[in-house]
Amino acid sequence: MEITRGWPARRGRRVLTASVAGAVVLGGVLVLLPWGGGDAPPPAPGPAALARGAVTTGVPAALPDLAVLIGDRERHLRAQPLDGVSWAVLGTAYVEQGRRTADVANWPKAEKALRTSLQVGAERNPQALEGMAALAVARRDFPAAKKWGEDAVKAAPKRWTAHAVLIDAYTGLGDHEGVGRALEKVMKLRPGTPAVGARAAAVYRDRGWREDAAARISDAAAAAEAPAERAAYLEQAGRLAFERGEREEALRFFQEARRVDPDQRAAQAGQGRALAALGRTTDALSAYQAALAKRPSPEYALELGELYESLGLDQAARVQYDLLRARVREAGAAGADEELVLGRFEADHGDPEAAVRRLREEWGRQPGTAVADALGWALHRTGEDEEALEFATIATDGEQGGGVRSALYAFHRGVIERALGRYGPARRHLAEALTINPYFSPLGAPEAERALAELGEPSVEDPPG
């Protein structure tokens, strides 16, 4: 009887074992079989997965996908508040969304999420550290970006995106050797990818290697697969083309970027820039207005204000300048630094002495090339031309780091040199500005033409430069 009673138990164990084994085999078969049992590919990843893949691999993400990802991670974290990885993803997504929309309300949310990740996540948390660095870049706080980026590199030396964010940090600090080292590391860790090509193009542009920059960004745009990524690189290509004075080519790049990704507002502002240069003023104003409605950037407000001013529409210009001031105040409340654009505005349209004070402080904290140019121009506007020339030289002299071929920087230097009676160098730099890009500014380009005409032909009495 005992044997009889034991037999069904052993038989049950055999049946269970066989069932488990069968399930394992069946599972393996299912893994090996194509989706749907036929030749159909697996289903495409959803918006949240696409955005997560983008923000964690250093490429631009689509705004609708970002919104889905943010909502998904917020819901997840309400249930799993100790998930450090998800906090890092959420913080990085906030940074990308804020960067794309110029909504500074994203910055405090991003910082809170990333700091929470550092508190509850793993001891070595390079993704959160890198997110903090990217947030600092978005806020134009380059010393903080350097600190967080270098901490991220220490935590994960082979994580190429950490080295990539250091390129931005070192650029903002005027550390050109650091930029070179970071780019070299990125290109070694992630060779041949579109994202790295775009990074290289930006560095080459800053060094004045315009043809190399154009080739790099063209290749990156051609190789990018995701629409948002491709549109971002097309917009970058458009900016480079406009800086070369190639209005029609720039407009084509900007239009294609908008076709690929209608949310690419930087390209829409770029259309305004190119259309204004082509004399299509009504279309230019419409493009700027549409871009500002969706991405109220202080930079775009300054550009549109100056376009209005060039048309004699001073009241409309003042509206944009008021918007600029309001956006700068909002940015400051959110921990962002917009002193550079505010200093540029004050130098030309407000209080030049206030511009000098702001930009001196900015230079002391983060002495990048753009700050050198802006400070030099502000000093000129207050009559301090000898010191102004020192900064204008830093911005335009390749040996001092100012290798970028900028029509605006050359124009500023030429005007300062003219004020100092250095007519030969002034003539050379004003001509250089108009050669680089005859349409660089609706206010500055006509002024450069007038100044050059007033200088006339070179004279043997011109003092040497």
Coordinates of C-alpha atoms in Angstrom, one line a residue:
M1 CA 0.0 0.0 0.0
E2 CA 2.8 2.3 0.8
I3 CA 4.4 1.6 -2.6
T4 CA 1.0 2.2 -4.3
R5 CA 0.6 5.5 -2.5
G6 CA 4.2 6.6 -3.5
W7 CA 3.9 5.9 -7.1
P8 CA 1.5 8.7 -8.1
A9 CA 3.7 11.2 -6.3
R10 CA 6.8 10.1 -8.3
R11 CA 4.7 10.1 -11.4
G12 CA 3.5 13.7 -10.6
R13 CA 7.1 14.8 -10.2
R14 CA 8.0 13.3 -13.6
V15 CA 5.1 15.0 -15.3
L16 CA 6.0 18.4 -13.7
T17 CA 9.7 17.9 -14.8
A18 CA 8.6 17.1 -18.3
S19 CA 6.3 20.1 -18.4
V20 CA 9.1 22.4 -17.2
A21 CA 11.5 21.0 -19.7
G22 CA 8.9 21.3 -22.5
A23 CA 8.3 24.9 -21.6
V24 CA 12.0 25.6 -21.7
V25 CA 12.3 24.0 -25.1
L26 CA 9.2 25.7 -26.4
G27 CA 10.5 29.0 -25.0
G28 CA 13.8 28.5 -26.8
V29 CA 11.9 27.7 -30.0
L30 CA 9.8 30.8 -29.6
V31 CA 12.9 32.9 -29.1
L32 CA 14.4 31.5 -32.3
L33 CA 11.3 31.8 -34.4
P34 CA 10.7 35.1 -36.3
W35 CA 8.0 37.4 -34.9
G36 CA 4.5 36.3 -36.0
G37 CA 5.9 32.9 -37.1
G38 CA 6.7 34.3 -40.5
D39 CA 9.1 36.8 -42.1
A40 CA 7.7 39.9 -40.4
P41 CA 10.3 41.9 -38.4
P42 CA 9.8 42.4 -34.6
P43 CA 7.6 45.4 -33.7
A44 CA 9.3 48.8 -33.8
P45 CA 10.1 50.2 -30.4
G46 CA 7.6 52.6 -29.0
P47 CA 8.1 56.4 -28.4
A48 CA 9.4 56.0 -24.9
A49 CA 12.0 53.4 -26.0
L50 CA 13.1 55.6 -28.9
A51 CA 13.5 58.6 -26.7
R52 CA 15.3 56.6 -24.0
G53 CA 17.7 55.2 -26.6
A54 CA 18.4 58.8 -27.8
V55 CA 19.0 60.5 -24.5
T56 CA 21.2 57.7 -23.2
T57 CA 23.4 57.6 -26.3
G58 CA 24.0 61.2 -26.8
V59 CA 21.8 61.9 -29.8
P60 CA 18.8 64.4 -30.3
A61 CA 15.4 63.0 -29.4
A62 CA 12.0 63.8 -30.9
L63 CA 9.9 66.1 -28.7
P64 CA 6.7 63.9 -28.8
D65 CA 8.8 60.8 -27.9
L66 CA 10.4 62.8 -25.0
A67 CA 7.0 63.7 -23.7
V68 CA 6.0 60.0 -23.7
L69 CA 9.3 59.0 -22.0
I70 CA 8.9 61.6 -19.3
G71 CA 5.4 60.6 -18.5
D72 CA 6.4 56.9 -18.5
R73 CA 9.3 57.4 -16.1
E74 CA 7.2 59.7 -13.8
R75 CA 4.6 57.0 -13.5
H76 CA 7.2 54.3 -12.9
L77 CA 9.0 56.3 -10.2
R78 CA 5.8 57.0 -8.3
A79 CA 5.7 53.2 -7.8
Q80 CA 9.4 52.6 -7.6
P81 CA 11.0 55.7 -6.1
L82 CA 14.3 54.0 -5.4
D83 CA 15.1 53.2 -9.0
G84 CA 18.2 55.3 -9.5
V85 CA 18.6 54.5 -13.2
S86 CA 15.1 55.7 -14.0
W87 CA 15.7 58.9 -12.1
A88 CA 18.8 59.5 -14.2
V89 CA 16.9 58.8 -17.4
L90 CA 14.1 61.2 -16.3
G91 CA 16.6 63.9 -15.4
T92 CA 18.4 63.6 -18.8
A93 CA 15.0 63.6 -20.6
Y94 CA 14.1 66.9 -18.8
V95 CA 17.4 68.4 -20.0
E96 CA 16.9 67.4 -23.6
Q97 CA 13.3 68.7 -23.5
G98 CA 14.4 72.0 -22.0
R99 CA 17.2 72.3 -24.5
R100 CA 14.8 71.7 -27.4
T101 CA 12.0 74.1 -26.2
A102 CA 14.0 76.7 -24.3
D103 CA 11.6 76.1 -21.3
V104 CA 13.8 76.9 -18.3
A105 CA 11.2 75.4 -16.0
N106 CA 12.8 72.0 -17.0
W107 CA 16.1 72.9 -15.3
P108 CA 15.0 72.6 -11.6
K109 CA 13.0 69.4 -12.4
A110 CA 16.1 68.0 -14.1
E111 CA 18.4 68.8 -11.2
K112 CA 16.0 67.3 -8.7
A113 CA 15.7 64.1 -10.7
L114 CA 19.5 63.8 -11.2
R115 CA 20.4 64.5 -7.6
T116 CA 17.8 61.9 -6.5
S117 CA 19.5 59.4 -8.8
L118 CA 22.9 60.2 -7.2
Q119 CA 21.3 59.7 -3.8
V120 CA 19.4 56.4 -4.4
G121 CA 21.3 54.9 -7.3
A122 CA 24.5 52.9 -7.5
E123 CA 27.7 54.3 -6.0
R124 CA 29.2 54.7 -9.4
N125 CA 26.5 56.5 -11.4
P126 CA 28.1 57.9 -14.6
Q127 CA 24.7 58.5 -16.3
A128 CA 23.5 60.8 -13.5
L129 CA 26.9 62.6 -13.4
E130 CA 26.8 63.1 -17.1
G131 CA 23.2 64.3 -16.9
M132 CA 24.3 66.9 -14.3
A133 CA 27.1 68.0 -16.7
A134 CA 24.6 68.3 -19.6
L135 CA 22.3 70.3 -17.4
A136 CA 25.1 72.7 -16.5
V137 CA 25.9 73.2 -20.2
A138 CA 22.3 73.9 -20.9
R139 CA 22.4 76.5 -18.1
R140 CA 25.7 77.9 -19.4
D141 CA 27.4 77.1 -16.2
F142 CA 30.6 75.8 -17.7
P143 CA 32.7 75.4 -14.5
A144 CA 30.0 73.1 -13.1
A145 CA 29.8 71.3 -16.4
K146 CA 33.6 70.6 -16.2
K147 CA 33.3 69.3 -12.7
W148 CA 30.4 67.0 -13.3
G149 CA 31.8 65.9 -16.7
E150 CA 35.2 65.0 -15.2
D151 CA 33.5 63.1 -12.4
A152 CA 31.5 61.1 -15.0
V153 CA 34.7 60.3 -16.9
K154 CA 36.3 59.0 -13.7
A155 CA 33.3 56.8 -13.0
A156 CA 33.2 55.4 -16.6
P157 CA 36.4 56.3 -18.6
K158 CA 35.1 54.5 -21.7
R159 CA 31.7 56.2 -21.8
W160 CA 32.1 58.4 -24.9
T161 CA 29.1 60.6 -24.0
A162 CA 30.9 61.8 -20.9
H163 CA 33.8 62.9 -22.9
A164 CA 31.5 64.5 -25.4
V165 CA 29.8 66.8 -22.8
L166 CA 33.3 67.9 -21.7
I167 CA 33.8 69.3 -25.2
D168 CA 31.0 71.8 -24.5
A169 CA 32.3 72.5 -21.0
Y170 CA 35.9 73.2 -22.1
T171 CA 34.7 75.3 -25.1
G172 CA 32.7 77.5 -22.7
L173 CA 35.8 77.9 -20.5
G174 CA 38.1 78.8 -23.4
D175 CA 40.2 75.6 -22.8
H176 CA 41.1 74.8 -26.3
E177 CA 43.6 72.1 -25.4
G178 CA 40.9 70.4 -23.3
V179 CA 38.5 70.5 -26.2
G180 CA 41.1 68.8 -28.4
R181 CA 41.8 66.0 -25.9
A182 CA 38.1 65.4 -25.3
L183 CA 37.4 65.2 -29.0
E184 CA 40.3 62.9 -29.6
K185 CA 38.9 60.6 -26.9
V186 CA 35.4 60.7 -28.3
M187 CA 36.6 59.8 -31.8
K188 CA 38.6 56.9 -30.5
L189 CA 35.8 55.5 -28.4
R190 CA 33.0 56.0 -31.0
P191 CA 34.6 56.3 -34.4
G192 CA 32.5 56.9 -37.5
T193 CA 29.1 57.6 -35.9
P194 CA 26.9 60.5 -36.9
A195 CA 26.8 61.9 -33.4
V196 CA 30.6 62.1 -33.2
G197 CA 30.8 63.6 -36.7
A198 CA 28.5 66.4 -35.5
R199 CA 30.7 67.0 -32.5
A200 CA 33.8 67.1 -34.6
A201 CA 32.1 69.5 -37.0
A202 CA 31.4 71.9 -34.1
V203 CA 35.1 71.8 -33.0
Y204 CA 36.4 72.2 -36.5
R205 CA 34.2 75.2 -36.9
D206 CA 35.6 76.8 -33.8
R207 CA 39.1 76.2 -35.1
G208 CA 38.3 77.9 -38.5
W209 CA 38.4 74.6 -40.5
R210 CA 35.2 75.5 -42.4
E211 CA 35.5 72.9 -45.2
D212 CA 36.3 70.1 -42.8
A213 CA 33.4 71.1 -40.6
A214 CA 31.0 71.2 -43.6
A215 CA 32.1 67.8 -44.7
R216 CA 31.7 66.3 -41.3
I217 CA 28.2 67.6 -40.7
S218 CA 27.1 66.6 -44.2
D219 CA 28.2 63.1 -43.6
A220 CA 26.5 63.0 -40.2
A221 CA 23.2 64.2 -41.6
A222 CA 23.4 61.6 -44.4
A223 CA 24.1 58.8 -42.0
A224 CA 21.6 59.7 -39.2
E225 CA 18.6 57.4 -39.2
A226 CA 16.2 58.9 -36.7
P227 CA 14.4 62.0 -38.0
A228 CA 15.1 64.2 -35.0
E229 CA 18.8 63.4 -35.1
R230 CA 19.0 64.0 -38.9
A231 CA 17.1 67.3 -38.5
A232 CA 19.5 68.5 -35.8
Y233 CA 22.5 67.9 -38.0
L234 CA 20.8 69.6 -41.0
E235 CA 20.2 72.6 -38.8
Q236 CA 23.9 72.6 -37.8
A237 CA 24.8 72.4 -41.5
G238 CA 22.5 75.3 -42.2
R239 CA 24.2 77.4 -39.5
L240 CA 27.6 76.6 -41.0
A241 CA 26.5 77.5 -44.5
F242 CA 25.0 80.8 -43.3
E243 CA 28.3 81.7 -41.5
R244 CA 30.0 81.3 -44.9
G245 CA 27.5 83.7 -46.5
E246 CA 25.8 81.0 -48.5
R247 CA 22.2 82.1 -48.1
E248 CA 20.5 79.8 -50.5
E249 CA 22.3 76.7 -49.3
A250 CA 21.6 77.6 -45.7
L251 CA 17.9 78.0 -46.4
R252 CA 17.8 74.6 -48.1
F253 CA 19.4 73.0 -45.1
F254 CA 17.0 74.7 -42.7
Q255 CA 13.9 73.9 -44.8
E256 CA 14.9 70.2 -45.0
A257 CA 15.5 70.1 -41.3
R258 CA 12.0 71.4 -40.8
R259 CA 10.5 68.9 -43.3
V260 CA 12.2 66.0 -41.4
D261 CA 11.3 67.3 -38.0
P262 CA 8.6 70.0 -37.8
D263 CA 9.6 70.6 -34.1
Q264 CA 13.1 71.7 -35.2
R265 CA 12.6 75.3 -34.1
A266 CA 16.3 76.2 -34.3
A267 CA 16.0 75.5 -38.0
Q268 CA 12.9 77.7 -38.2
A269 CA 14.8 80.6 -36.7
G270 CA 17.6 79.8 -39.2
Q271 CA 15.1 80.2 -42.0
G272 CA 14.3 83.6 -40.6
R273 CA 18.0 84.5 -40.7
A274 CA 18.5 83.2 -44.3
L275 CA 15.3 84.7 -45.6
A276 CA 16.2 88.1 -44.2
A277 CA 19.6 87.9 -45.9
L278 CA 17.8 87.1 -49.2
G279 CA 15.6 90.2 -48.9
R280 CA 12.4 88.1 -48.2
T281 CA 11.6 90.2 -45.2
T282 CA 7.9 89.3 -44.7
D283 CA 8.8 85.6 -44.8
A284 CA 11.7 86.2 -42.4
L285 CA 9.5 87.9 -39.9
S286 CA 7.0 85.1 -40.0
A287 CA 9.6 82.4 -39.5
Y288 CA 11.2 84.2 -36.5
Q289 CA 7.8 84.8 -35.0
A290 CA 6.8 81.1 -35.4
A291 CA 10.1 79.9 -33.9
L292 CA 9.8 82.3 -30.9
A293 CA 6.2 81.1 -30.3
K294 CA 7.4 77.6 -29.7
R295 CA 10.9 78.2 -28.5
P296 CA 11.1 81.7 -26.8
S297 CA 14.9 81.9 -26.8
P298 CA 16.5 85.2 -25.8
E299 CA 18.9 84.8 -28.8
Y300 CA 16.0 84.6 -31.2
A301 CA 14.3 87.7 -29.6
L302 CA 17.6 89.7 -30.1
E303 CA 17.8 88.6 -33.8
L304 CA 14.2 89.5 -34.5
G305 CA 14.5 92.8 -32.6
E306 CA 17.5 93.8 -34.7
L307 CA 15.7 92.8 -37.9
Y308 CA 12.8 95.0 -36.9
E309 CA 15.2 97.8 -36.0
S310 CA 16.9 97.5 -39.4
L311 CA 13.5 98.1 -41.0
G312 CA 12.8 101.2 -38.9
L313 CA 10.2 99.4 -36.8
D314 CA 11.5 100.5 -33.5
Q315 CA 8.3 99.8 -31.5
A316 CA 8.2 96.2 -32.7
A317 CA 11.9 95.9 -31.9
R318 CA 11.3 97.1 -28.3
V319 CA 8.7 94.4 -27.9
Q320 CA 11.3 91.8 -28.7
Y321 CA 13.9 93.4 -26.4
D322 CA 11.4 93.4 -23.6
L323 CA 10.8 89.7 -24.3
L324 CA 14.6 89.1 -24.2
R325 CA 14.9 90.8 -20.7
A326 CA 11.9 88.7 -19.4
R327 CA 13.4 85.5 -20.7
V328 CA 16.8 86.3 -19.1
R329 CA 15.1 86.9 -15.8
E330 CA 13.2 83.6 -16.0
A331 CA 16.4 81.8 -16.9
G332 CA 18.2 83.4 -13.9
A333 CA 15.4 82.2 -11.6
A334 CA 15.9 78.7 -12.9
G335 CA 19.6 78.7 -12.3
A336 CA 20.7 79.5 -15.8
D337 CA 23.3 82.1 -17.0
E338 CA 22.2 84.3 -19.9
E339 CA 24.7 87.1 -19.1
L340 CA 26.3 86.7 -22.5
V341 CA 23.2 87.4 -24.6
L342 CA 22.1 90.1 -22.1
G343 CA 25.6 91.8 -22.3
R344 CA 25.5 91.7 -26.1
F345 CA 22.0 93.3 -26.0
E346 CA 22.9 96.0 -23.5
A347 CA 26.1 97.0 -25.4
D348 CA 24.1 97.8 -28.6
H349 CA 20.6 98.6 -27.4
G350 CA 20.7 99.4 -23.7
D351 CA 23.4 100.3 -21.2
P352 CA 26.9 99.7 -22.4
E353 CA 28.4 100.3 -19.0
A354 CA 26.1 97.7 -17.5
A355 CA 27.2 95.4 -20.3
V356 CA 30.8 95.8 -19.4
R357 CA 30.2 95.0 -15.8
R358 CA 28.2 91.9 -16.6
L359 CA 30.7 90.6 -19.2
R360 CA 33.7 91.3 -17.0
E361 CA 32.2 89.0 -14.4
E362 CA 31.3 86.5 -17.1
W363 CA 34.9 86.6 -18.4
G364 CA 36.3 86.0 -14.9
R365 CA 34.1 82.9 -14.5
Q366 CA 34.1 81.4 -17.9
P367 CA 36.4 83.0 -20.4
G368 CA 35.2 81.6 -23.7
T369 CA 35.8 83.1 -27.2
A370 CA 32.2 84.4 -27.5
V371 CA 32.6 86.3 -24.1
A372 CA 35.9 87.8 -25.3
D373 CA 34.2 89.2 -28.4
A374 CA 31.2 90.5 -26.5
L375 CA 33.3 92.1 -23.7
G376 CA 35.6 93.8 -26.3
W377 CA 32.6 95.2 -28.1
A378 CA 31.0 96.5 -24.9
L379 CA 34.3 98.2 -23.9
H380 CA 34.4 99.9 -27.3
R381 CA 30.8 101.1 -26.8
T382 CA 32.0 102.8 -23.6
G383 CA 35.0 104.4 -25.3
E384 CA 37.7 102.0 -23.7
D385 CA 39.1 101.1 -27.1
E386 CA 42.7 100.1 -26.0
E387 CA 41.4 97.4 -23.7
A388 CA 38.6 96.6 -26.1
L389 CA 41.2 95.7 -28.7
E390 CA 42.9 93.2 -26.3
F391 CA 39.7 91.2 -26.1
A392 CA 38.8 91.6 -29.8
T393 CA 42.2 90.1 -30.6
I394 CA 41.6 87.2 -28.3
A395 CA 38.4 86.5 -30.1
T396 CA 39.9 86.6 -33.6
D397 CA 43.5 85.5 -33.2
G398 CA 44.0 81.8 -33.8
E399 CA 47.1 81.7 -31.7
Q400 CA 45.1 82.9 -28.7
G401 CA 42.3 80.4 -29.3
G402 CA 40.0 82.6 -31.5
G403 CA 40.3 80.5 -34.6
V404 CA 36.7 80.7 -35.6
R405 CA 36.1 82.6 -38.8
S406 CA 33.3 84.9 -37.6
A407 CA 32.1 87.9 -39.6
L408 CA 30.7 89.5 -36.5
Y409 CA 34.0 89.1 -34.6
A410 CA 36.0 90.5 -37.5
F411 CA 33.6 93.4 -37.8
H412 CA 33.9 94.3 -34.1
R413 CA 37.7 94.2 -34.3
G414 CA 37.8 96.4 -37.4
V415 CA 35.5 99.0 -35.8
I416 CA 37.6 99.1 -32.7
E417 CA 40.8 99.4 -34.7
R418 CA 39.3 102.3 -36.7
A419 CA 38.4 104.1 -33.5
L420 CA 42.1 103.8 -32.5
G421 CA 43.3 105.2 -35.8
R422 CA 44.7 101.9 -36.9
Y423 CA 43.3 102.2 -40.4
G424 CA 45.2 99.5 -42.2
P425 CA 44.2 96.7 -39.8
A426 CA 40.7 98.2 -39.6
R427 CA 40.3 98.1 -43.3
R428 CA 41.6 94.5 -43.4
H429 CA 39.2 93.3 -40.7
L430 CA 36.1 95.1 -42.0
A431 CA 36.8 93.6 -45.5
E432 CA 37.3 90.2 -43.9
A433 CA 33.9 90.4 -42.2
L434 CA 32.2 91.2 -45.4
T435 CA 34.1 88.5 -47.3
I436 CA 33.3 85.8 -44.7
N437 CA 29.5 86.7 -44.7
P438 CA 28.2 89.9 -46.3
Y439 CA 24.8 89.2 -44.5
F440 CA 26.1 88.5 -41.0
S441 CA 23.7 91.0 -39.3
P442 CA 20.9 93.3 -40.6
L443 CA 22.4 96.1 -38.5
G444 CA 26.1 95.2 -38.5
A445 CA 26.7 94.4 -42.2
P446 CA 25.5 97.8 -43.5
E447 CA 27.6 99.5 -40.8
A448 CA 30.7 97.5 -41.9
E449 CA 30.1 98.6 -45.5
R450 CA 29.8 102.2 -44.5
A451 CA 32.9 102.1 -42.3
L452 CA 34.9 100.5 -45.1
A453 CA 33.7 103.0 -47.6
E454 CA 34.6 105.9 -45.3
L455 CA 38.1 104.5 -44.8
G456 CA 38.6 104.5 -48.6
E457 CA 41.6 103.1 -50.4
P458 CA 44.8 102.2 -48.4
S459 CA 47.2 105.0 -47.9
V460 CA 51.0 105.0 -47.3
E461 CA 50.2 107.1 -44.2
D462 CA 48.1 104.4 -42.6
P463 CA 49.7 103.4 -39.3
P464 CA 50.9 99.8 -39.3
G465 CA 48.8 97.2 -37.5

